[in-house]
Tab-separated table of C-alpha atoms and ligand atoms in Angstrom:
chain	number	residue	atom	x	y	z
A	1	MET	CA	-16.034	55.149	-1.558
A	2	SER	CA	-14.308	57.291	1.060
A	3	ILE	CA	-12.715	60.614	0.212
A	4	GLY	CA	-8.925	60.738	-0.209
A	5	ARG	CA	-6.499	63.242	1.215
A	6	VAL	CA	-3.717	65.574	0.178
A	7	VAL	CA	-0.121	65.330	1.412
A	8	VAL	CA	2.383	68.107	0.745
A	9	LEU	CA	6.056	67.108	0.441
A	10	THR	CA	8.591	69.928	0.623
A	11	GLY	CA	12.384	69.874	0.885
A	12	PRO	CA	15.396	71.681	-0.533
A	13	SER	CA	16.371	71.046	-4.124
A	14	GLY	CA	18.642	68.005	-4.352
A	15	VAL	CA	17.610	66.486	-0.993
A	16	GLY	CA	16.219	63.414	-2.756
A	17	LYS	CA	12.436	64.010	-2.970
A	18	GLY	CA	12.159	62.576	-6.482
A	19	THR	CA	14.402	59.609	-5.702
A	20	LEU	CA	12.478	58.611	-2.561
A	21	LEU	CA	9.028	59.229	-4.076
A	22	LYS	CA	9.832	56.952	-7.004
A	23	ALA	CA	10.614	54.101	-4.608
A	24	ILE	CA	7.627	54.796	-2.351
A	25	LEU	CA	5.046	55.235	-5.122
A	26	SER	CA	5.976	51.912	-6.699
A	27	GLN	CA	4.701	50.307	-3.451
A	28	HIS	CA	1.575	52.478	-3.169
A	29	PRO	CA	-0.728	52.236	-6.187
A	30	GLU	CA	-3.417	54.046	-4.153
A	31	ALA	CA	-1.295	57.206	-4.177
A	32	PHE	CA	-1.298	59.798	-6.962
A	33	LEU	CA	1.621	62.160	-7.559
A	34	SER	CA	0.368	65.500	-8.852
A	35	ILE	CA	2.092	66.606	-12.084
A	36	SER	CA	3.051	70.266	-11.830
A	37	ALA	CA	3.350	72.905	-14.527
A	38	THR	CA	6.631	74.798	-14.838
A	39	THR	CA	8.343	77.388	-16.998
A	40	ARG	CA	11.763	75.795	-16.495
A	41	SER	CA	13.351	73.884	-19.376
A	42	PRO	CA	13.137	70.083	-19.376
A	43	ARG	CA	16.213	68.235	-18.072
A	44	PRO	CA	17.546	65.407	-20.230
A	45	GLY	CA	15.077	62.518	-19.964
A	46	GLU	CA	12.189	64.623	-18.628
A	47	VAL	CA	8.960	64.076	-20.579
A	48	ASP	CA	6.212	66.693	-21.000
A	49	GLY	CA	3.050	65.543	-19.232
A	50	GLN	CA	4.929	62.917	-17.236
A	51	HIS	CA	7.512	64.778	-15.123
A	52	TYR	CA	6.022	68.261	-15.613
A	53	TYR	CA	3.820	70.179	-18.004
A	54	PHE	CA	6.439	72.448	-19.578
A	55	LEU	CA	4.864	75.830	-20.381
A	56	SER	CA	6.020	79.205	-21.651
A	57	ARG	CA	5.750	82.107	-19.194
A	58	GLU	CA	2.787	83.423	-21.235
A	59	GLU	CA	0.964	80.087	-21.075
A	60	PHE	CA	1.622	79.893	-17.336
A	61	GLN	CA	0.352	83.466	-16.754
A	62	THR	CA	-2.857	82.625	-18.658
A	63	LYS	CA	-3.459	79.649	-16.385
A	64	ILE	CA	-2.887	81.844	-13.312
A	65	ALA	CA	-5.466	84.328	-14.640
A	66	GLU	CA	-7.939	81.479	-15.272
A	67	GLN	CA	-7.389	80.258	-11.677
A	68	GLU	CA	-6.319	76.835	-12.894
A	69	PHE	CA	-3.716	76.416	-10.138
A	70	LEU	CA	-4.357	75.207	-6.601
A	71	GLU	CA	-1.128	77.047	-5.732
A	72	TRP	CA	1.802	78.477	-7.640
A	73	ALA	CA	5.129	80.140	-6.818
A	74	GLU	CA	8.348	81.416	-8.330
A	75	PHE	CA	11.400	79.305	-7.454
A	76	ALA	CA	14.983	80.068	-8.518
A	77	GLY	CA	13.781	82.170	-11.462
A	78	ASN	CA	11.039	79.852	-12.780
A	79	LEU	CA	7.307	79.504	-12.144
A	80	TYR	CA	5.847	76.263	-10.770
A	81	GLY	CA	2.184	75.439	-10.129
A	82	THR	CA	-0.181	72.606	-9.183
A	83	PRO	CA	-3.078	72.092	-11.643
A	84	ARG	CA	-6.197	72.177	-9.473
A	85	SER	CA	-8.666	69.833	-11.227
A	86	PRO	CA	-6.624	66.562	-11.181
A	87	VAL	CA	-6.107	66.996	-7.420
A	88	ILE	CA	-9.859	67.346	-6.828
A	89	GLU	CA	-10.662	64.432	-9.156
A	90	GLN	CA	-8.158	62.073	-7.523
A	91	VAL	CA	-9.151	63.010	-3.951
A	92	ASN	CA	-12.781	62.340	-4.906
A	93	LEU	CA	-11.686	58.898	-6.135
A	94	GLY	CA	-10.366	58.212	-2.621
A	95	ARG	CA	-6.676	58.474	-3.462
A	96	THR	CA	-3.826	59.987	-1.450
A	97	VAL	CA	-2.648	62.888	-3.590
A	98	ILE	CA	0.969	63.958	-3.097
A	99	LEU	CA	2.054	67.503	-3.974
A	100	GLU	CA	5.852	67.741	-4.258
A	101	ILE	CA	6.178	71.530	-3.994
A	102	GLU	CA	8.447	74.226	-2.560
A	103	LEU	CA	7.947	76.272	0.621
A	104	GLU	CA	5.765	79.138	-0.655
A	105	GLY	CA	3.386	76.689	-2.320
A	106	ALA	CA	3.246	74.605	0.880
A	107	ARG	CA	2.323	77.749	2.814
A	108	GLN	CA	-0.490	78.532	0.345
A	109	VAL	CA	-1.877	74.991	0.659
A	110	ARG	CA	-1.739	75.302	4.463
A	111	LYS	CA	-4.220	78.174	4.132
A	112	THR	CA	-6.478	76.786	1.393
A	113	LEU	CA	-6.423	73.105	2.449
A	114	PRO	CA	-5.641	73.105	6.187
A	115	SER	CA	-6.485	69.389	6.458
A	116	ALA	CA	-3.577	68.457	4.131
A	117	ARG	CA	-0.642	66.828	5.919
A	118	GLN	CA	2.609	68.740	5.472
A	119	VAL	CA	5.860	66.760	5.334
A	120	MET	CA	9.413	68.150	5.092
A	121	LEU	CA	12.348	66.076	3.801
A	122	LEU	CA	15.705	67.253	5.170
A	123	PRO	CA	19.322	66.510	4.190
A	124	PRO	CA	21.773	65.089	6.762
A	125	SER	CA	23.852	68.294	6.293
A	126	VAL	CA	24.095	71.298	3.987
A	127	GLU	CA	27.446	69.941	2.722
A	128	GLU	CA	25.802	66.671	1.659
A	129	LEU	CA	22.967	68.613	0.008
A	130	GLU	CA	25.486	70.561	-2.069
A	131	ARG	CA	27.299	67.339	-2.980
A	132	ARG	CA	24.017	65.800	-4.219
A	133	ILE	CA	23.009	68.836	-6.288
A	134	ARG	CA	26.435	68.878	-7.930
A	135	GLU	CA	26.464	65.103	-8.463
A	136	ARG	CA	23.076	65.336	-10.209
A	137	ALA	CA	24.706	67.802	-12.638
A	138	THR	CA	21.433	69.214	-13.981
A	139	GLU	CA	21.973	72.908	-13.129
A	140	ASP	CA	24.667	75.447	-13.990
A	141	GLU	CA	26.684	77.228	-11.275
A	142	ALA	CA	24.292	80.194	-11.016
A	143	ALA	CA	21.261	77.930	-10.644
A	144	ILE	CA	23.064	75.768	-8.051
A	145	ALA	CA	23.892	78.914	-6.043
A	146	ARG	CA	20.224	80.086	-6.155
A	147	ARG	CA	19.018	76.658	-5.042
A	148	LEU	CA	21.518	76.421	-2.166
A	149	LEU	CA	20.556	79.895	-0.950
A	150	GLN	CA	16.883	78.940	-1.039
A	151	ALA	CA	17.716	75.673	0.768
A	152	GLN	CA	18.729	77.621	3.901
A	153	THR	CA	15.258	79.217	4.047
A	154	GLU	CA	13.502	75.900	3.455
A	155	ILE	CA	15.510	74.037	6.122
A	156	GLY	CA	14.848	76.923	8.535
A	157	ALA	CA	11.101	76.468	8.009
A	158	ALA	CA	11.077	72.768	9.035
A	159	LYS	CA	9.234	73.519	12.281
A	160	GLU	CA	6.182	74.691	10.273
A	161	PHE	CA	5.669	71.122	9.029
A	162	ASP	CA	3.598	68.338	10.630
A	163	ARG	CA	6.310	65.726	10.069
A	164	CYS	CA	9.977	65.712	9.083
A	165	ALA	CA	12.152	62.910	7.687
A	166	ILE	CA	15.905	62.969	7.040
A	167	ASN	CA	17.339	61.507	3.836
A	168	ASP	CA	20.668	60.084	4.999
A	169	GLN	CA	20.886	56.361	4.173
A	170	LEU	CA	18.522	55.627	1.312
A	171	ASP	CA	16.757	52.529	2.735
A	172	THR	CA	16.148	54.096	6.148
A	173	ALA	CA	14.935	57.300	4.511
A	174	ILE	CA	12.444	55.448	2.284
A	175	THR	CA	10.900	53.814	5.376
A	176	ALA	CA	10.863	57.108	7.314
A	177	LEU	CA	9.281	59.107	4.492
A	178	GLU	CA	6.752	56.369	3.756
A	179	ALA	CA	5.657	56.485	7.414
A	180	ALA	CA	5.524	60.301	7.385
A	181	ILE	CA	3.240	60.263	4.344
A	182	PHE	CA	0.985	57.272	4.989
A	183	SER	CA	0.864	56.362	8.696
B	1	ADP	P1	15.127	66.420	-5.435
B	1	ADP	O1	13.994	65.719	-6.175
B	1	ADP	O2	14.829	66.635	-3.984
B	1	ADP	O3	15.588	67.691	-6.095
B	1	ADP	P2	16.737	64.129	-6.360
B	1	ADP	O4	15.812	62.995	-6.065
B	1	ADP	O5	16.871	64.565	-7.792
B	1	ADP	O6	16.386	65.417	-5.449
B	1	ADP	O7	18.173	63.724	-5.769
B	1	ADP	C1	19.312	64.567	-5.944
B	1	ADP	C2	20.564	63.690	-6.097
B	1	ADP	O8	20.848	63.053	-4.842
B	1	ADP	C3	20.395	62.583	-7.125
B	1	ADP	O9	21.610	62.470	-7.862
B	1	ADP	C4	20.136	61.345	-6.265
B	1	ADP	O10	20.596	60.165	-6.906
B	1	ADP	C5	20.950	61.637	-5.011
B	1	ADP	N1	20.423	61.028	-3.780
B	1	ADP	C6	19.121	60.965	-3.370
B	1	ADP	N2	19.031	60.351	-2.166
B	1	ADP	C7	20.294	60.020	-1.802
B	1	ADP	C8	20.858	59.368	-0.633
B	1	ADP	N3	20.108	58.921	0.375
B	1	ADP	N4	22.193	59.222	-0.581
B	1	ADP	C9	22.988	59.660	-1.601
B	1	ADP	N5	22.529	60.276	-2.728
B	1	ADP	C10	21.187	60.463	-2.817
B	2	5GP	P1	12.956	71.281	-9.905
B	2	5GP	O1	13.248	72.399	-10.858
B	2	5GP	O2	14.208	70.813	-9.176
B	2	5GP	O3	12.185	70.153	-10.542
B	2	5GP	O4	11.991	71.874	-8.768
B	2	5GP	C1	12.376	73.014	-8.066
B	2	5GP	C2	11.452	73.212	-6.874
B	2	5GP	O5	10.121	73.464	-7.323
B	2	5GP	C3	11.378	72.000	-5.941
B	2	5GP	O6	11.485	72.472	-4.601
B	2	5GP	C4	9.996	71.438	-6.200
B	2	5GP	O7	9.450	70.826	-5.046
B	2	5GP	C5	9.225	72.700	-6.531
B	2	5GP	N1	7.985	72.473	-7.270
B	2	5GP	C6	7.734	71.543	-8.224
B	2	5GP	N2	6.468	71.636	-8.644
B	2	5GP	C7	5.896	72.643	-7.934
B	2	5GP	C8	4.574	73.212	-7.893
B	2	5GP	O8	3.636	72.802	-8.579
B	2	5GP	N3	4.368	74.248	-7.043
B	2	5GP	C9	5.353	74.746	-6.250
B	2	5GP	N4	5.054	75.755	-5.438
B	2	5GP	N5	6.606	74.221	-6.246
B	2	5GP	C10	6.861	73.189	-7.076
């Protein structure tokens, strides 16, 4: 069996990464979406071990010390990290492993796994990004402000990525992101 590969997907909060990945993964059983650990609280409907592994800061710090993360970063006041061993296991099974992570984590993976493809998903405009974050209604005003500030940095880093796709119309964006990840 041939070895799989790792694809990093980065994009500002609210751009539609989760929405597009859900559609794309349903068509690609050979792909594996890495489940991250985080110290943020679950949103309504989020299930521990399915959307994230929800950890206390202490639990997360222990895992950092035990080098259990392939990469980790602080984003908008919370810690997020990719558990290392499932990524290695799934790549060894020949699967395409997708890491949906923010900019600092993507930069770490660029150093530790330079063969990983790096994809950036962009919004059609900053105004539309803000509209989507607000429409999702999962963060309070302070958290929305932190995420929009961070979005400027992430959008400004698009040129660091191997491929970019824009999430404007949903159907077109699904096709564009699917091509960026798999072709
Ligand atoms: P992310 O995972 O990047 O933080 P989400 O997938 O949660 O973003 O999407 C944020 C919000 O934007 C959701 O309410 C989602 O339904 C909406 N959304 C995603 N893609 C589009 C699109 N192409 N057009 C309009 N709304 C979208
Ligand atoms: P959210 O709180 O909206 O689920 O995620 C916030 C940000 O954290 C998003 O940009 C998402 O891509 C990123 N993220 C999720 N998991 C990880 C991870 O394991 N590592 C890093 N570095 N970022 C992550």
